[in-house]
Amino acid sequence: MTDYLNVRSGPSASLPKVATLTPGQQVRTTSRTANGYQQVVFQGRTRWVQAKYLTDAAPASSRTLGAAAVAKSTRKVTASAPSAAAKAPSSVSTALVRGAYLTDNVNLRSAAGTDQKSLGILPAHSYLTLRGATVDGWAPVSAAGHSGWVKAAFLSTTKPAAIVPASLRAPSASTPAQTAKKASATKSAAAKNAASVRRIVYASVGVNVRSGAGTAFRTVGQLSQGDYVGTRGAAVGGWTPVSFQGKAGWVKSSLLSTSKPKVSASSAGSAGSVRRIVYASVGVNVRSGAGKAYRVVGQLSQGDYVGTRGAAVGGWTPVSFQGKAGWVKSSLLSTSKPKVSASSAGSAGSVRRIVYASVGVNVRSGAGTAFRTVGQLSQGDYVGTRGAAVGGWTPVSFQGKAGWVKSSLLSTSKPKVSASSAGSAGSVRRIVYASVGVNVRSGAGKAYRVVGQLSQGDYVGTRGAAVGGWTPVSFQGKAGWVKSSLLSTSKPKVSASSSRTNASSVSGTVTSTTPRSYSSVPSSGGVDPWGFYWGQCVSYVAWQVRSNTGHSNFQNMYRGVHFGNAENWGSAARSLGITVNSTPTVGSVAWRTSGSAGHVAYVTAVHSNGTIDVSEYNYLVTSGFDTRSNVNWQSGGSSGFDGFIHF
């Protein structure tokens, strides 16, 4: 005999038991009875219980345990405990008969015992429904839609100040006692940290205030060194929640202090100091955030001043620019107005001057080759500048719009267009021939898509002057661009050797004739003018890059990156955002790491069978020039290449 009423599939004790009713639990009855059993509706289905244990009213001492609403047309009955209920085990507290509250976070287990599977963690102060008597100190309960067992020692009939909704979170391997110990430790840690809750803290350095607890969250403001804020609670993962300008924010805890830091005189006088006037020591970009990855919102010319908005963050100073927030590289700012030299004032990048294109050149939407081309200037065309040069690029007004031109390609005096230049492949509206097989592209640069090819000796008509070493042509009724160095005003003679397509050839044709322009460059002490050793592969290819790409100022230490030996060129180019891949194109640099110092060569042709032609130094001829045709560059070893650098 148990303390509870069995629910069976039919009106007989020999039929399967499907559930148990607890004393006081309400059920709906039907009109059917049989063998002393009453048919009831239980969990949406008809079941059977012994009729003698049903009553029309719940005992006064019983609690209703969340019974379903009873239809008015249905008789409501309540299960009553059999007489043997009075003999319940002494381990069952009568105060825990209907339900109880958890005193701590406890595992809900699949059966009675710490060695049983944990179904999840039930939070402290949640209410549980008891399903029966305790067994060996374990109580059967129902909560959050689950049934299981909890340690009875963690149950209490005392209602807590705040009841927590019963819910299950990830299971824990800990026993309730271990859970209690962990909870106690957590409370202790929280108590220690409680002192940090809702107090005034100071920024020990300039620091970002973020929307969440981590650097991945967006910056919502900045604190200058010595600024104070109020905390909103305890630190989480090394980040302190603060109230910033009436809103919630988070600050790295290690950058906060409970005492106001002393701001040193040197710090107070730096360009990044709080609310000072600072000057641009050179032409500089103003960006939307603290880093070069943020967009450019404007420019400061050398000597222009702005007010700072706080302390520098990561080497960037927050400034007020044209009524808006901006950021400037701190190292380019000064607390005293710089003296603008006469030479600087007269340079092509000076503010609001007329400048001329010394060669055909692209006008771009921003200060760099990564920005799109918005137009072209022919040699001798002039434009007005909009401010000082920034990073070697001059802001200009072009056809009523803002643009940027490479400063080294501009001059303050109108250049004289020589007769030879007028007759070059890039001249306006002439017939030109492909001196080798060459790609026709949709724009003036290797980054543009290929729209067709010219075979050696094919001719096209030009559409204007060359721009940045690229000639605009009319190709199959459409506009295209061809590398100017690969065009000629006279039809080339197609040699038999150039027409061969032997894919297995890797040795090529050896030539000892050094290109005139390269051999005429003066050398000094074995080092060429751009910082490489004369007669080496890197020296020759650097000359080609300077002569035939937009990187006309390429050198050994280029834009702060050291290229050095050929084996370094691929990684060095990638670090500058220059494309490095396994697709050869005419004018790209073939590069490999194998060998004592690697090797680079200049690609002069790409064949349909995948082979390439190259010109190079110090490969087949020691410290001398050679060319190779139909090179199977994927062959590996010293004959092949790892990839191609697209300057």
XYZ file of C-alpha atoms in Angstrom:
647
model
C 0.000 0.000 0.000
C 1.387 3.424 -0.969
C 0.370 6.916 0.147
C -0.951 7.784 -3.315
C -3.666 6.625 -5.708
C -2.740 4.552 -8.735
C -4.146 5.513 -12.145
C -4.671 2.431 -14.316
C -5.440 1.755 -17.952
C -8.620 -0.145 -17.025
C -10.933 -0.972 -14.076
C -8.753 -3.632 -12.475
C -5.707 -3.855 -10.213
C -4.264 -6.373 -12.663
C -4.141 -3.811 -15.468
C -1.051 -1.580 -16.020
C -0.491 1.418 -13.783
C 0.069 4.522 -15.952
C 0.390 7.267 -13.297
C -0.184 8.202 -9.658
C -2.517 10.802 -8.131
C -1.282 12.675 -5.079
C -3.611 13.360 -2.155
C -5.659 16.479 -2.927
C -5.060 16.357 -6.707
C -8.200 17.162 -8.737
C -9.438 15.141 -11.717
C -12.547 15.079 -13.876
C -14.851 12.024 -13.811
C -17.118 10.487 -16.439
C -20.402 8.653 -15.847
C -18.775 5.232 -16.128
C -17.924 2.953 -13.161
C -16.896 -0.732 -13.049
C -15.563 -3.188 -10.447
C -15.326 -0.405 -7.826
C -13.336 1.784 -10.225
C -14.284 5.255 -11.462
C -13.388 6.383 -14.990
C -11.550 9.730 -14.955
C -10.046 12.092 -17.510
C -6.320 12.239 -16.824
C -3.889 14.152 -19.039
C -6.458 14.275 -21.836
C -7.217 10.538 -21.823
C -9.722 8.304 -19.974
C -8.182 6.289 -17.162
C -9.423 4.390 -14.067
C -8.930 4.801 -10.312
C -10.503 3.155 -7.235
C -13.709 5.091 -6.571
C -13.530 4.771 -2.795
C -10.511 7.075 -2.675
C -12.276 9.936 -4.476
C -14.164 12.714 -2.723
C -16.142 15.703 -3.925
C -14.134 18.183 -1.847
C -10.430 18.619 -1.212
C -9.223 18.101 2.378
C -8.871 21.370 4.246
C -5.209 20.681 4.967
C -4.367 19.915 1.352
C -2.999 22.284 -1.303
C -4.210 22.225 -4.872
C -1.177 21.468 -7.027
C -1.856 23.228 -10.295
C -4.812 21.081 -11.379
C -6.371 21.863 -14.739
C -9.545 23.902 -14.809
C -12.639 21.696 -14.412
C -15.569 22.044 -16.808
C -18.835 23.003 -15.159
C -20.595 19.994 -16.651
C -18.033 17.606 -15.203
C -17.972 16.322 -11.648
C -14.871 17.504 -9.760
C -13.359 14.965 -7.367
C -10.247 14.902 -5.228
C -7.982 11.989 -4.465
C -7.775 11.189 -0.748
C -4.960 9.229 0.864
C -5.711 5.640 2.005
C -5.716 4.962 5.704
C -2.178 3.669 5.530
C -1.069 7.209 4.793
C -0.787 7.777 8.489
C 2.033 5.254 8.453
C 4.196 7.343 6.143
C 7.961 7.048 6.770
C 9.202 9.344 9.483
C 11.686 10.872 6.995
C 8.779 12.608 5.242
C 7.968 16.009 6.711
C 4.272 16.790 6.606
C 5.241 20.363 5.729
C 6.693 19.090 2.454
C 3.676 17.080 1.304
C 2.435 19.362 -1.530
C 5.402 21.504 -2.577
C 8.543 23.243 -1.364
C 11.165 25.841 -2.243
C 14.801 25.254 -3.085
C 17.281 26.836 -0.696
C 20.147 26.723 -3.238
C 21.008 25.842 -6.842
C 20.477 22.076 -7.094
C 20.842 19.359 -9.734
C 17.580 17.764 -10.883
C 18.510 14.091 -11.279
C 16.852 11.270 -13.222
C 16.718 9.066 -10.108
C 17.567 9.169 -6.403
C 21.332 9.480 -6.075
C 24.308 11.670 -6.945
C 25.463 8.963 -9.349
C 22.332 9.465 -11.444
C 22.168 11.610 -14.584
C 21.686 15.342 -14.049
C 18.804 16.757 -16.081
C 19.931 20.314 -15.365
C 20.287 22.907 -12.616
C 17.235 24.294 -10.803
C 17.777 27.797 -9.391
C 17.551 28.670 -5.718
C 14.184 30.034 -4.462
C 12.195 28.255 -7.189
C 9.001 26.359 -6.277
C 8.834 22.589 -6.864
C 5.828 20.248 -6.796
C 6.406 17.073 -4.796
C 5.437 13.819 -6.532
C 5.747 11.464 -3.563
C 7.615 10.510 -0.418
C 11.348 10.937 0.062
C 13.554 7.907 -0.519
C 16.916 7.771 1.233
C 16.972 11.568 1.537
C 15.854 12.218 -2.061
C 12.506 13.797 -2.961
C 10.621 13.177 -6.241
C 9.619 16.528 -7.741
C 8.169 18.194 -10.820
C 9.414 21.539 -12.126
C 9.765 23.402 -15.407
C 7.953 20.602 -17.258
C 10.363 17.936 -16.014
C 10.160 15.244 -13.356
C 13.132 14.110 -11.352
C 14.722 13.919 -7.941
C 16.432 16.469 -5.707
C 18.237 16.199 -2.389
C 15.542 16.734 0.275
C 17.993 18.672 2.438
C 17.744 21.555 -0.023
C 13.926 21.848 0.249
C 12.056 24.183 2.573
C 8.431 25.174 3.105
C 9.474 28.711 4.031
C 8.515 31.073 1.239
C 11.537 33.167 0.123
C 11.392 36.949 -0.244
C 11.511 36.612 -4.018
C 10.347 33.469 -5.790
C 12.385 32.542 -8.870
C 10.617 30.850 -11.816
C 11.613 27.206 -12.020
C 13.857 26.645 -15.064
C 16.573 24.244 -16.106
C 20.006 25.368 -17.222
C 22.977 23.278 -18.399
C 23.545 20.155 -16.278
C 26.381 20.072 -13.800
C 28.455 17.104 -12.726
C 28.569 18.507 -9.202
C 26.566 17.079 -6.366
C 24.145 19.393 -4.530
C 26.711 19.698 -1.743
C 29.365 20.666 -4.277
C 26.920 23.048 -5.888
C 26.244 24.591 -2.506
C 29.971 24.939 -1.851
C 30.469 26.567 -5.251
C 27.519 28.869 -4.644
C 28.996 29.812 -1.283
C 32.332 30.609 -2.930
C 30.537 32.664 -5.561
C 28.717 34.593 -2.870
C 32.012 35.192 -1.096
C 33.608 36.490 -4.295
C 30.564 38.627 -4.931
C 30.830 40.004 -1.434
C 34.447 40.953 -2.050
C 33.468 42.576 -5.300
C 30.456 44.251 -3.774
C 32.652 47.130 -2.716
C 33.091 47.985 -6.386
C 29.347 48.185 -6.971
C 27.985 51.683 -7.420
C 31.060 53.696 -6.658
C 33.053 56.422 -8.345
C 36.013 55.257 -10.434
C 38.601 57.201 -12.433
C 40.230 56.514 -15.802
C 43.924 55.887 -15.159
C 44.592 56.513 -18.887
C 42.543 57.563 -21.886
C 40.111 54.701 -22.512
C 37.160 53.682 -24.686
C 33.685 53.227 -23.223
C 32.002 50.316 -25.012
C 28.420 49.106 -25.431
C 29.262 45.693 -23.956
C 31.841 43.807 -21.911
C 34.550 43.278 -24.548
C 36.583 44.900 -27.306
C 34.227 43.382 -29.902
C 31.492 45.810 -28.802
C 31.228 49.257 -30.383
C 32.784 52.335 -28.795
C 30.129 54.690 -27.395
C 32.530 57.294 -26.009
C 35.858 57.962 -24.357
C 37.145 58.787 -20.905
C 40.191 60.994 -20.627
C 42.826 60.333 -18.001
C 41.364 61.428 -14.656
C 37.710 61.472 -15.819
C 35.331 59.744 -13.413
C 32.172 57.683 -13.835
C 29.838 55.771 -11.556
C 29.781 51.995 -11.733
C 26.523 50.094 -12.206
C 27.575 46.836 -10.586
C 30.349 44.296 -10.203
C 32.920 43.652 -12.931
C 32.185 40.880 -15.432
C 35.125 39.176 -17.139
C 37.465 42.060 -16.427
C 34.996 44.736 -17.622
C 33.241 47.196 -15.323
C 29.677 48.364 -16.056
C 29.454 52.158 -15.792
C 27.004 54.985 -16.284
C 28.338 57.227 -19.049
C 26.521 60.401 -20.111
C 23.249 59.008 -18.823
C 23.644 55.692 -20.643
C 24.958 52.227 -19.817
C 28.537 51.448 -20.864
C 31.458 49.164 -20.110
C 35.140 49.967 -19.420
C 38.167 47.677 -19.099
C 38.557 47.255 -15.336
C 42.364 47.324 -15.424
C 42.194 50.876 -16.810
C 40.085 52.177 -13.911
C 41.169 53.296 -10.443
C 39.332 54.125 -7.229
C 41.565 57.158 -6.747
C 42.040 60.029 -9.157
C 45.352 59.676 -11.030
C 47.850 62.508 -11.189
C 48.155 63.787 -14.747
C 51.824 64.484 -15.457
C 52.940 67.724 -17.073
C 54.318 65.843 -20.078
C 51.026 64.062 -20.518
C 49.095 67.294 -20.134
C 51.144 68.906 -22.875
C 50.927 66.085 -25.428
C 48.972 66.273 -28.629
C 46.450 63.811 -27.232
C 45.643 65.814 -24.091
C 42.079 66.645 -23.158
C 40.415 69.641 -24.787
C 43.411 71.438 -26.235
C 44.187 73.141 -29.509
C 46.505 71.031 -31.668
C 48.043 71.622 -35.093
C 48.657 69.308 -38.028
C 52.411 69.000 -38.426
C 51.820 67.658 -41.977
C 48.820 67.129 -44.202
C 46.760 64.422 -42.525
C 43.481 62.498 -42.809
C 40.712 62.919 -40.268
C 38.991 59.557 -39.755
C 35.681 58.403 -38.292
C 37.397 56.178 -35.714
C 40.688 55.486 -33.985
C 42.519 53.615 -36.753
C 43.364 53.527 -40.434
C 40.570 51.048 -41.059
C 37.994 53.797 -40.450
C 36.768 55.991 -43.310
C 38.282 59.393 -44.072
C 35.868 62.200 -43.164
C 38.174 65.090 -44.058
C 41.721 66.413 -44.181
C 43.857 68.831 -42.238
C 46.517 70.794 -44.099
C 49.887 71.436 -42.505
C 49.356 74.107 -39.843
C 45.573 73.660 -39.576
C 44.312 73.418 -36.003
C 41.513 71.544 -34.283
C 40.294 71.078 -30.713
C 40.731 67.702 -29.039
C 37.802 65.922 -27.395
C 39.758 63.825 -24.924
C 42.881 61.779 -24.376
C 44.542 59.800 -27.150
C 43.456 56.169 -27.548
C 45.914 53.749 -29.111
C 47.944 56.507 -30.698
C 44.893 58.315 -32.112
C 43.576 61.655 -30.838
C 39.829 62.418 -30.763
C 39.152 65.846 -32.313
C 36.273 68.123 -33.200
C 36.361 68.642 -36.971
C 33.851 70.884 -38.751
C 31.383 70.401 -35.906
C 31.675 66.623 -35.920
C 33.704 64.008 -34.073
C 36.852 62.720 -35.776
C 40.177 61.034 -35.082
C 43.735 61.968 -36.128
C 46.999 60.069 -35.782
C 48.577 61.567 -32.647
C 52.115 61.486 -34.038
C 51.029 63.873 -36.798
C 49.766 66.513 -34.362
C 51.652 69.171 -32.439
C 50.771 71.567 -29.627
C 52.582 74.381 -31.442
C 51.870 75.639 -34.936
C 54.468 74.296 -37.378
C 56.397 76.596 -39.682
C 55.458 75.885 -43.275
C 58.647 76.049 -45.347
C 58.802 77.892 -48.646
C 59.574 74.660 -50.472
C 56.568 73.021 -48.907
C 54.375 75.998 -49.705
C 55.383 75.759 -53.331
C 54.943 72.011 -53.737
C 52.303 70.369 -55.843
C 50.410 69.425 -52.705
C 50.110 72.988 -51.348
C 46.736 74.442 -50.467
C 44.593 75.916 -53.249
C 47.044 76.200 -56.115
C 46.956 75.413 -59.808
C 48.933 72.252 -60.617
C 49.666 70.447 -63.876
C 49.814 66.770 -64.751
C 53.433 65.996 -65.648
C 52.227 62.742 -67.307
C 48.857 61.193 -68.017
C 47.407 60.288 -64.610
C 44.323 58.870 -62.911
C 42.121 61.015 -60.693
C 40.850 58.875 -57.831
C 38.031 59.117 -55.295
C 40.461 58.854 -52.364
C 44.104 59.135 -51.372
C 45.441 55.826 -52.701
C 45.455 53.386 -55.610
C 42.825 51.294 -53.818
C 40.228 54.010 -54.500
C 38.232 54.005 -57.743
C 39.242 56.091 -60.762
C 36.837 59.002 -61.351
C 38.653 60.487 -64.349
C 41.988 61.151 -66.046
C 44.292 64.071 -66.591
C 46.352 64.183 -69.771
C 49.925 65.458 -69.686
C 49.762 69.251 -69.267
C 46.164 69.382 -67.976
C 45.706 71.516 -64.880
C 43.480 71.358 -61.805
C 43.069 73.315 -58.581
C 44.132 71.750 -55.298
C 41.778 71.607 -52.298
C 44.395 71.363 -49.556
C 47.725 69.890 -48.549
C 48.927 66.523 -49.772
C 48.101 63.510 -47.594
C 50.389 60.502 -47.765
C 51.768 61.525 -51.138
C 48.333 62.265 -52.640
C 47.033 65.745 -53.489
C 43.329 66.625 -53.100
C 42.069 68.381 -56.256
C 38.883 69.779 -57.722
C 38.124 67.822 -60.898
C 35.127 68.633 -63.105
C 33.365 70.208 -60.134
C 33.954 67.233 -57.850
C 36.527 66.236 -55.246
C 39.345 63.953 -56.392
C 42.869 62.837 -55.548
C 46.028 62.671 -57.689
C 49.432 61.158 -56.962
C 51.520 64.173 -55.879
C 54.689 62.956 -57.627
C 52.845 63.153 -60.957
C 51.906 66.833 -60.512
C 53.926 69.972 -61.132
C 53.465 73.650 -60.336
C 54.574 74.567 -63.861
C 53.086 73.367 -67.109
C 55.263 70.608 -68.606
C 56.517 70.771 -72.176
C 55.107 67.897 -74.196
C 58.016 66.555 -76.251
C 57.668 65.399 -79.834
C 58.705 61.890 -78.819
C 56.047 61.858 -76.154
C 53.479 63.130 -78.615
C 54.325 60.198 -80.867
C 54.324 57.544 -78.155
C 51.943 54.630 -77.887
C 49.877 56.590 -75.401
C 49.281 59.593 -77.678
C 45.784 60.730 -78.547
C 43.912 58.934 -81.341
C 46.672 56.959 -83.047
C 47.047 53.437 -84.360
C 49.202 51.315 -82.029
C 50.380 47.693 -82.188
C 50.755 45.038 -79.517
C 54.469 44.284 -79.205
C 53.578 41.034 -77.360
C 50.385 39.192 -76.522
C 48.551 41.443 -74.061
C 45.322 41.738 -72.081
C 42.786 44.481 -72.768
C 41.210 45.607 -69.479
C 38.092 47.525 -68.499
C 40.121 50.195 -66.646
C 43.585 51.655 -66.255
C 45.142 49.010 -64.015
C 45.661 45.311 -63.439
C 42.872 45.279 -60.882
C 40.302 45.745 -63.654
C 38.742 42.766 -65.428
C 40.075 41.441 -68.742
C 37.679 42.199 -71.627
C 39.833 40.708 -74.404
C 43.332 40.047 -75.725
C 45.585 41.418 -78.432
C 47.997 39.055 -80.133
C 51.488 40.218 -81.028
C 51.147 42.547 -84.042
C 47.415 43.306 -83.582
C 46.525 46.982 -83.781
C 43.929 49.194 -82.101
C 43.106 52.896 -82.072
C 43.817 54.950 -78.957
C 41.123 57.092 -77.343
C 43.366 59.612 -75.608
C 46.566 60.099 -73.665
C 48.028 57.398 -71.449
C 47.047 57.486 -67.773
C 49.452 56.051 -65.227
C 51.180 53.913 -67.824
C 47.933 52.641 -69.367
C 46.634 53.609 -72.838
C 42.883 53.994 -73.512
C 41.960 52.102 -76.708
C 38.924 51.227 -78.797
C 38.629 47.443 -78.838
C 35.894 45.663 -80.801
C 33.736 48.786 -80.652
C 34.137 49.204 -76.891
C 36.401 51.145 -74.549
C 39.410 49.326 -73.119
C 42.844 49.881 -71.597
C 46.236 48.365 -72.466
C 49.591 48.604 -70.671
C 51.416 51.343 -72.583
C 54.833 49.640 -72.363
C 53.413 46.705 -74.336
C 52.282 48.889 -77.274
C 54.296 50.240 -80.201
C 53.655 52.779 -82.947
C 55.177 50.406 -85.496
C 54.109 46.853 -86.241
C 56.517 44.369 -84.611
C 58.074 41.474 -86.470
C 56.747 38.214 -85.106
C 59.702 35.830 -84.678
C 59.419 32.071 -85.030
C 60.756 31.592 -81.516
C 58.065 33.756 -79.976
C 55.326 31.682 -81.572
C 56.382 28.349 -80.061
C 54.224 26.857 -77.293
C 56.378 24.101 -75.833
C 54.886 23.846 -72.329
C 57.722 21.688 -71.072
C 60.387 24.323 -71.800
C 61.677 25.973 -68.649
C 65.154 27.044 -69.684
C 64.068 29.756 -72.139
C 66.221 31.825 -74.448
C 69.343 33.215 -72.788
C 70.177 36.816 -73.651
C 73.067 38.847 -72.326
C 71.836 42.204 -73.577
C 70.872 44.300 -70.574
C 67.850 46.607 -71.094
C 69.274 50.021 -71.924
C 67.263 51.961 -69.341
C 68.299 49.637 -66.518
C 71.973 49.598 -67.507
C 72.005 53.387 -67.702
C 70.878 53.823 -64.087
C 73.919 54.968 -62.074
C 75.031 52.643 -59.294
C 77.069 53.563 -56.262
C 78.992 51.151 -54.045
C 77.099 48.156 -55.400
C 73.709 49.519 -54.267
C 71.179 50.805 -56.800
C 69.232 54.069 -56.294
C 66.275 52.224 -54.748
C 68.256 50.337 -52.122
C 68.873 46.894 -53.654
C 72.226 45.420 -54.733
C 73.061 46.184 -58.337
C 72.823 43.265 -60.796
C 70.603 41.151 -58.542
C 67.129 39.899 -59.448
C 65.495 42.224 -56.909
C 67.256 45.297 -58.292
C 66.144 44.620 -61.877
C 62.541 43.755 -60.936
C 62.322 46.819 -58.668
C 63.307 48.917 -61.717
C 60.516 47.267 -63.734
C 57.991 47.892 -60.946
C 58.992 51.558 -60.744
C 58.883 51.935 -64.527
C 55.681 50.072 -65.394
C 53.300 50.168 -62.440
C 51.647 52.776 -60.256
C 54.316 52.142 -57.611
C 56.782 54.550 -59.192
C 58.473 55.205 -55.850
C 58.952 51.513 -54.975
C 62.163 50.828 -53.061
C 63.730 48.382 -50.608
C 62.051 50.025 -47.594
C 58.651 50.699 -49.138
C 55.904 52.380 -47.117
C 57.602 51.255 -43.925
C 57.949 47.606 -45.005
C 61.330 45.996 -45.749
C 61.303 43.877 -48.948
C 64.983 42.758 -48.896
C 65.687 39.340 -50.394
C 63.357 37.918 -53.031
C 62.036 35.291 -50.599
C 60.474 38.110 -48.517
C 58.636 39.849 -51.339
C 55.386 37.889 -51.178
C 54.773 38.398 -47.457
C 55.967 42.027 -47.620
C 53.548 42.814 -50.466
C 50.633 41.151 -48.662
C 51.293 43.236 -45.551
C 50.772 46.361 -47.678
C 47.540 45.066 -49.203
C 49.165 44.367 -52.585
C 47.556 41.369 -54.321
C 49.592 38.160 -54.267
C 48.046 35.100 -55.934
C 48.665 32.216 -58.338
C 47.364 33.989 -61.460
C 50.117 35.322 -63.747
C 49.503 38.506 -65.702
C 51.706 40.586 -67.942
C 53.563 43.065 -65.744
C 53.245 41.010 -62.560
C 56.245 39.836 -60.541
C 56.893 36.074 -60.485
C 58.154 35.159 -57.029
C 59.454 32.102 -55.181
C 61.001 31.382 -51.763
C 63.148 28.358 -52.679
C 66.905 28.799 -52.993
C 69.353 30.641 -50.782
C 67.423 33.922 -50.970
C 64.497 33.208 -53.318
C 64.061 34.685 -56.784
C 61.888 37.252 -58.580
C 61.351 37.847 -62.296
C 59.231 40.171 -64.427
C 56.393 38.551 -66.438
C 56.402 39.708 -70.070
C 53.832 37.302 -71.547
C 51.212 34.765 -70.477
C 50.335 31.936 -72.879
C 47.055 30.084 -73.306
C 48.697 26.819 -72.192
C 49.533 28.341 -68.800
C 53.231 29.007 -69.408
C 54.822 32.439 -69.069
C 57.704 34.472 -70.481
C 59.932 36.322 -68.023
C 62.853 38.705 -68.006
C 65.220 38.560 -65.058
C 68.660 39.098 -63.580
C 71.147 36.794 -61.915
C 69.441 33.541 -62.893
C 70.943 31.984 -66.023
C 73.605 34.683 -66.228
C 75.508 35.495 -63.033
C 74.803 39.154 -62.178
C 73.495 39.478 -65.740
C 70.293 39.682 -67.748
C 68.368 36.880 -69.448
C 64.915 36.048 -70.704
C 63.031 32.760 -70.620
C 60.079 31.777 -72.803
C 57.252 29.322 -72.161
C 58.274 28.717 -68.543
C 56.240 26.058 -66.784
C 56.108 28.107 -63.591
C 54.251 25.365 -61.671
C 57.093 22.876 -62.137
C 58.524 23.642 -58.678
C 62.129 23.949 -57.592
C 64.436 26.612 -58.933
C 62.717 26.626 -62.351
C 59.260 27.465 -61.065
C 57.574 30.141 -58.973
C 55.327 30.193 -55.902
C 53.031 32.947 -57.125
C 52.682 36.417 -58.578
C 52.747 39.878 -57.037
C 50.443 42.364 -58.741
C 51.941 45.796 -58.019
